[in-house]
Short mmCIF file of C-alpha atoms and ligand atoms in Angstrom, two decimals:
data_model
loop_
_atom_site.label_atom_id
_atom_site.label_comp_id
_atom_site.label_asym_id
_atom_site.label_seq_id
_atom_site.Cartn_x
_atom_site.Cartn_y
_atom_site.Cartn_z
CA MET A 1 0.00 -0.08 -0.03
CA ASN A 2 1.55 3.28 -0.92
CA ILE A 3 0.66 6.63 0.90
CA THR A 4 -1.23 9.02 -1.28
CA ASP A 5 0.68 11.29 -3.68
CA TRP A 6 -1.61 14.63 -3.20
CA ASN A 7 0.13 16.36 -5.90
CA ALA A 8 -1.22 13.98 -8.29
CA ILE A 9 -4.82 13.57 -6.81
CA ALA A 10 -5.18 17.49 -6.41
CA ASP A 11 -7.48 18.10 -8.99
CA ALA A 12 -9.58 15.03 -8.42
CA TYR A 13 -9.75 16.34 -4.62
CA PHE A 14 -10.58 19.95 -5.80
CA GLU A 15 -13.68 18.18 -7.73
CA ILE A 16 -15.01 16.37 -4.56
CA ASP A 17 -14.07 18.38 -1.90
CA ASP A 18 -17.10 20.40 -0.52
CA PRO A 19 -16.11 22.48 2.53
CA GLU A 20 -20.00 23.42 3.01
CA GLY A 21 -21.04 19.89 3.24
CA ARG A 22 -18.41 19.10 5.92
CA ALA A 23 -19.89 19.63 9.02
CA VAL A 24 -16.75 19.62 10.84
CA LEU A 25 -15.44 22.73 8.78
CA THR A 26 -18.31 24.72 9.80
CA PHE A 27 -17.78 23.68 13.58
CA ILE A 28 -14.56 24.95 13.21
CA ARG A 29 -15.53 28.12 11.60
CA GLU A 30 -17.76 28.73 14.38
CA LYS A 31 -15.10 27.97 17.09
CA LEU A 32 -12.79 30.64 14.85
CA THR A 33 -15.67 33.18 15.57
CA LYS A 34 -15.35 32.79 19.45
CA LEU A 35 -11.30 32.58 19.16
CA GLN A 36 -11.27 35.95 17.12
CA PRO A 37 -7.72 35.20 15.62
CA LYS A 38 -6.51 38.25 13.44
CA ARG A 39 -4.09 35.94 11.95
CA LEU A 40 -4.60 32.49 10.88
CA LEU A 41 -2.60 30.04 9.13
CA ASP A 42 -4.34 26.97 7.45
CA TYR A 43 -1.41 24.28 7.67
CA GLY A 44 -2.03 21.67 4.85
CA GLY A 45 -4.81 23.93 3.40
CA GLY A 46 -5.11 21.93 0.19
CA ASP A 47 -7.21 23.57 -2.35
CA GLY A 48 -7.96 26.87 -0.39
CA LYS A 49 -11.62 26.37 -0.21
CA PHE A 50 -11.15 26.60 3.80
CA ALA A 51 -9.31 29.57 3.69
CA VAL A 52 -12.09 31.07 1.40
CA LEU A 53 -14.85 29.96 3.50
CA CYS A 54 -12.95 31.74 6.41
CA ALA A 55 -12.21 34.84 4.32
CA GLU A 56 -16.00 35.26 3.51
CA SER A 57 -17.21 35.18 7.12
CA LEU A 58 -14.59 36.08 9.49
CA PRO A 59 -12.91 39.44 10.06
CA LEU A 60 -9.27 38.41 9.79
CA GLN A 61 -6.57 40.84 8.84
CA GLU A 62 -4.43 37.99 7.29
CA ILE A 63 -4.93 34.26 6.12
CA VAL A 64 -1.84 32.28 4.84
CA THR A 65 -2.69 28.89 3.51
CA TYR A 66 0.33 26.56 3.26
CA ASP A 67 0.31 23.12 1.33
CA PRO A 68 3.41 21.45 0.17
CA ALA A 69 1.93 19.67 -2.81
CA PRO A 70 2.35 22.19 -5.58
CA ARG A 71 -0.44 21.51 -7.51
CA MET A 72 -2.55 21.96 -4.45
CA ALA A 73 -0.97 25.57 -3.75
CA SER A 74 -1.56 26.17 -7.48
CA LEU A 75 -5.21 25.45 -7.09
CA ALA A 76 -5.30 27.46 -4.00
CA ARG A 77 -3.63 30.60 -5.58
CA SER A 78 -6.41 30.50 -8.37
CA LEU A 79 -9.21 30.14 -5.87
CA CYS A 80 -7.97 32.79 -3.61
CA ALA A 81 -6.87 35.27 -6.12
CA ASP A 82 -9.62 37.84 -5.42
CA PHE A 83 -9.27 37.62 -1.56
CA LYS A 84 -6.75 40.59 -0.69
CA GLN A 85 -6.15 38.90 2.95
CA ILE A 86 -5.25 35.61 1.75
CA ARG A 87 -1.80 34.76 0.95
CA VAL A 88 -0.97 31.15 -0.59
CA THR A 89 2.48 29.35 -0.04
CA ASP A 90 3.96 25.90 -0.41
CA ALA A 91 7.33 26.58 1.48
CA THR A 92 6.84 26.94 5.43
CA HIS A 93 10.10 28.71 5.54
CA GLU A 94 8.90 31.56 3.75
CA ILE A 95 6.29 32.00 6.86
CA GLN A 96 7.21 34.31 9.84
CA SER A 97 7.46 32.71 13.20
CA GLY A 98 5.46 33.53 16.03
CA VAL A 99 2.71 35.74 14.34
CA PHE A 100 -0.13 33.35 14.03
CA ASP A 101 -3.19 33.53 16.76
CA VAL A 102 -4.60 30.20 15.41
CA VAL A 103 -3.26 27.55 12.92
CA THR A 104 -5.84 25.22 11.62
CA PHE A 105 -4.77 21.69 10.46
CA ASN A 106 -7.34 19.93 8.91
CA ALA A 107 -7.44 16.37 7.66
CA VAL A 108 -3.39 16.43 7.74
CA TRP A 109 -2.38 14.44 10.52
CA MET A 110 -3.53 11.18 8.71
CA CYS A 111 -1.22 11.93 5.93
CA LEU A 112 1.88 12.00 8.08
CA THR A 113 3.58 8.50 7.62
CA SER A 114 5.90 8.57 10.90
CA ARG A 115 6.05 9.60 14.58
CA GLU A 116 9.05 11.71 13.49
CA ALA A 117 7.06 13.61 10.58
CA CYS A 118 4.26 14.32 13.46
CA LEU A 119 6.57 15.71 15.43
CA ASP A 120 8.44 17.87 13.09
CA THR A 121 4.96 19.09 11.65
CA LEU A 122 3.65 19.85 15.10
CA SER A 123 6.92 21.52 16.23
CA GLU A 124 6.97 23.55 12.90
CA ILE A 125 3.40 24.56 14.00
CA ALA A 126 4.35 25.80 16.99
CA ARG A 127 7.33 27.84 15.56
CA LEU A 128 4.70 29.80 13.86
CA LEU A 129 2.20 30.43 16.40
CA ARG A 130 2.55 33.08 18.98
CA SER A 131 2.92 32.34 22.60
CA ASN A 132 -0.44 30.76 23.95
CA GLY A 133 -1.67 30.74 20.19
CA ARG A 134 -4.24 27.79 19.38
CA LEU A 135 -3.77 24.97 17.33
CA VAL A 136 -7.28 23.85 15.83
CA ALA A 137 -6.81 20.15 14.43
CA SER A 138 -9.52 18.00 12.89
CA VAL A 139 -8.88 14.20 12.17
CA THR A 140 -11.00 11.23 11.25
CA HIS A 141 -11.90 9.77 14.60
CA PRO A 142 -9.34 6.82 15.33
CA CYS A 143 -12.11 5.12 17.27
CA PHE A 144 -14.68 4.79 14.46
CA ARG A 145 -12.63 4.02 11.56
CA THR A 146 -14.61 0.74 10.89
CA CYS A 147 -18.10 2.34 10.78
CA LYS A 148 -19.49 2.92 7.44
CA PHE A 149 -20.36 6.77 7.10
CA SER A 150 -22.90 8.26 4.14
CA ASN A 151 -19.77 9.67 2.25
CA TYR A 152 -16.91 7.77 3.48
CA PHE A 153 -15.42 4.30 4.64
CA THR A 154 -12.12 2.61 5.33
CA ASP A 155 -10.63 -0.77 5.27
CA PHE A 156 -9.00 -0.59 8.56
CA ASN A 157 -9.10 -2.95 11.20
CA ASN A 158 -9.61 -2.62 14.92
CA ARG A 159 -7.22 -5.03 15.93
CA ASP A 160 -4.71 -2.26 14.45
CA TYR A 161 -5.79 0.40 16.87
CA SER A 162 -2.58 0.16 18.63
CA ASN A 163 -0.32 -0.12 15.73
CA ASP A 164 0.47 3.49 15.25
CA GLY A 165 1.22 4.56 11.79
CA THR A 166 -0.79 1.62 10.09
CA LEU A 167 -1.73 2.77 6.66
CA PHE A 168 -5.30 1.96 5.67
CA ASN A 169 -7.58 2.71 2.42
CA VAL A 170 -10.00 5.16 2.53
CA THR A 171 -12.86 5.71 -0.19
CA ILE A 172 -14.59 9.08 -0.08
CA TYR A 173 -17.67 9.67 -2.51
CA ASP A 174 -20.13 12.40 -3.13
CA GLY A 175 -22.96 10.13 -5.00
CA LYS A 176 -21.48 11.09 -8.50
CA ARG A 177 -17.62 10.65 -7.63
CA GLU A 178 -15.43 8.40 -5.73
CA LEU A 179 -12.02 8.98 -4.59
CA ARG A 180 -9.65 6.67 -3.05
CA ILE A 181 -6.66 7.69 -0.62
CA VAL A 182 -4.48 5.85 1.60
CA ASP A 183 -4.42 7.30 5.33
CA VAL A 184 -2.24 6.63 8.48
CA HIS A 185 -3.76 5.87 11.55
CA TRP A 186 -2.71 7.41 14.60
CA SER A 187 -4.53 6.45 18.12
CA LEU A 188 -5.74 8.98 20.77
CA THR A 189 -2.61 8.17 22.78
CA ALA A 190 -0.10 8.69 19.92
CA MET A 191 -2.03 12.18 19.15
CA THR A 192 -1.86 13.15 22.88
CA SER A 193 1.72 12.51 23.41
CA GLN A 194 2.82 14.09 19.97
CA LEU A 195 0.97 17.09 21.06
CA ASN A 196 2.75 17.15 24.58
CA GLU A 197 6.14 16.61 23.10
CA SER A 198 5.74 19.46 20.64
CA GLY A 199 4.72 21.89 23.51
CA PHE A 200 1.04 21.82 23.16
CA VAL A 201 -1.43 21.43 25.97
CA ILE A 202 -4.59 20.18 24.89
CA GLU A 203 -7.55 22.32 25.94
CA ASN A 204 -10.54 20.48 24.63
CA LEU A 205 -11.70 17.49 22.43
CA TYR A 206 -14.91 17.71 20.35
CA GLU A 207 -16.35 14.65 18.69
CA LEU A 208 -19.07 16.06 16.67
CA PRO A 209 -22.79 15.40 17.62
CA ARG A 210 -24.48 12.48 15.82
CA SER A 211 -26.77 14.83 13.74
CA THR A 212 -23.83 16.58 12.15
CA SER A 213 -21.58 13.24 11.56
CA GLY A 214 -23.16 12.42 8.72
CA SER A 215 -22.97 8.80 9.79
CA SER A 216 -25.63 5.98 9.06
CA GLN A 217 -24.56 4.50 12.32
CA PRO A 218 -26.04 6.61 15.06
CA ASP A 219 -23.34 6.31 17.94
CA ALA A 220 -20.31 7.06 15.61
CA SER A 221 -18.67 10.20 15.11
CA LEU A 222 -16.39 10.79 11.93
CA TRP A 223 -14.41 13.79 12.94
CA LEU A 224 -12.67 14.64 15.90
CA VAL A 225 -11.65 18.27 17.00
CA ILE A 226 -8.64 18.90 18.97
CA LEU A 227 -8.21 22.45 20.53
CA ALA A 228 -4.92 22.92 21.93
CA HIS A 229 -2.53 25.83 22.92
CA LYS A 230 1.08 26.57 22.43
CA LEU A 231 2.68 26.77 25.91
C1 SAM B 301 -6.82 15.57 3.06
S1 SAM B 301 -6.20 16.78 2.27
C2 SAM B 301 -6.74 18.01 3.33
C3 SAM B 301 -6.78 19.46 2.91
C4 SAM B 301 -7.51 20.56 3.46
N1 SAM B 301 -6.93 20.97 4.85
C5 SAM B 301 -8.97 20.10 3.68
O1 SAM B 301 -9.42 20.00 4.74
O2 SAM B 301 -9.47 19.80 2.59
C6 SAM B 301 -4.46 16.87 3.20
C7 SAM B 301 -3.52 17.71 2.54
O3 SAM B 301 -2.16 17.59 3.48
C8 SAM B 301 -1.27 17.97 2.69
N2 SAM B 301 -0.21 17.27 3.18
C9 SAM B 301 0.20 16.09 3.20
N3 SAM B 301 1.59 16.27 3.85
C10 SAM B 301 1.86 17.22 4.53
C11 SAM B 301 2.65 17.80 5.24
N4 SAM B 301 3.71 17.14 5.93
N5 SAM B 301 2.52 19.10 5.93
C12 SAM B 301 1.53 19.95 5.42
N6 SAM B 301 0.98 19.39 4.56
C13 SAM B 301 0.72 18.23 4.09
C14 SAM B 301 -1.75 17.28 1.35
O4 SAM B 301 -0.87 18.19 0.45
C15 SAM B 301 -3.13 17.60 1.37
O5 SAM B 301 -3.28 18.82 0.62
#
């Protein structure tokens, strides 16, 4: 099983990605309304749709959207061209340290293939945040990978729950199109310790309520949102 090449599937992701239909992004935008950041970094921001969603509804001075996949960054540049407050980059070294009030990290943790890669990425996010700045991370809930959701299912086996770094196949569909990707499993224990080691303190965990999870299984939550702050 090979990990997803996000550059190669950027266009297919752009086609199927509907941020308005992803309840977790609406939930995070509401959290941002309360946090009132002036400067926001969307780390692994992909095609830029979340940046646009934020620019349209929040009084932000600056939004930077960073994605290392050149095709994703290119799609984001086109999409964000009309928004003066959004800057798109595919290189983190171009981003100034310690200036962001909030960093969002949506559906990126499952792309990171080793514990070292997770620690490097979280430490880089800590570098970019101001002191006491917030990290808002969303991940597919590691405890509900075997549930079949209305637009998402995986071939994960729960016997691998404690095998951090296990790869699994994901199918995302929207009724017309289907996209297959390979994600990486990190348990709650792994994500918690990675955050602690990178200088973050968890403030809250949000398991999205059933009505917004899009699940056909009533007790399952597809998305987990982790709110943490930098020490
Ligand atoms: C599932 S997409 C999510 C995109 C966007 N955040 C969203 O919610 O639609 C995962 C994104 O993570 C990016 N990515 C992969 N590895 C990364 C890394 N090490 N650092 C930052 N972004 C990464 C990919 O290029 C891809 O755009």
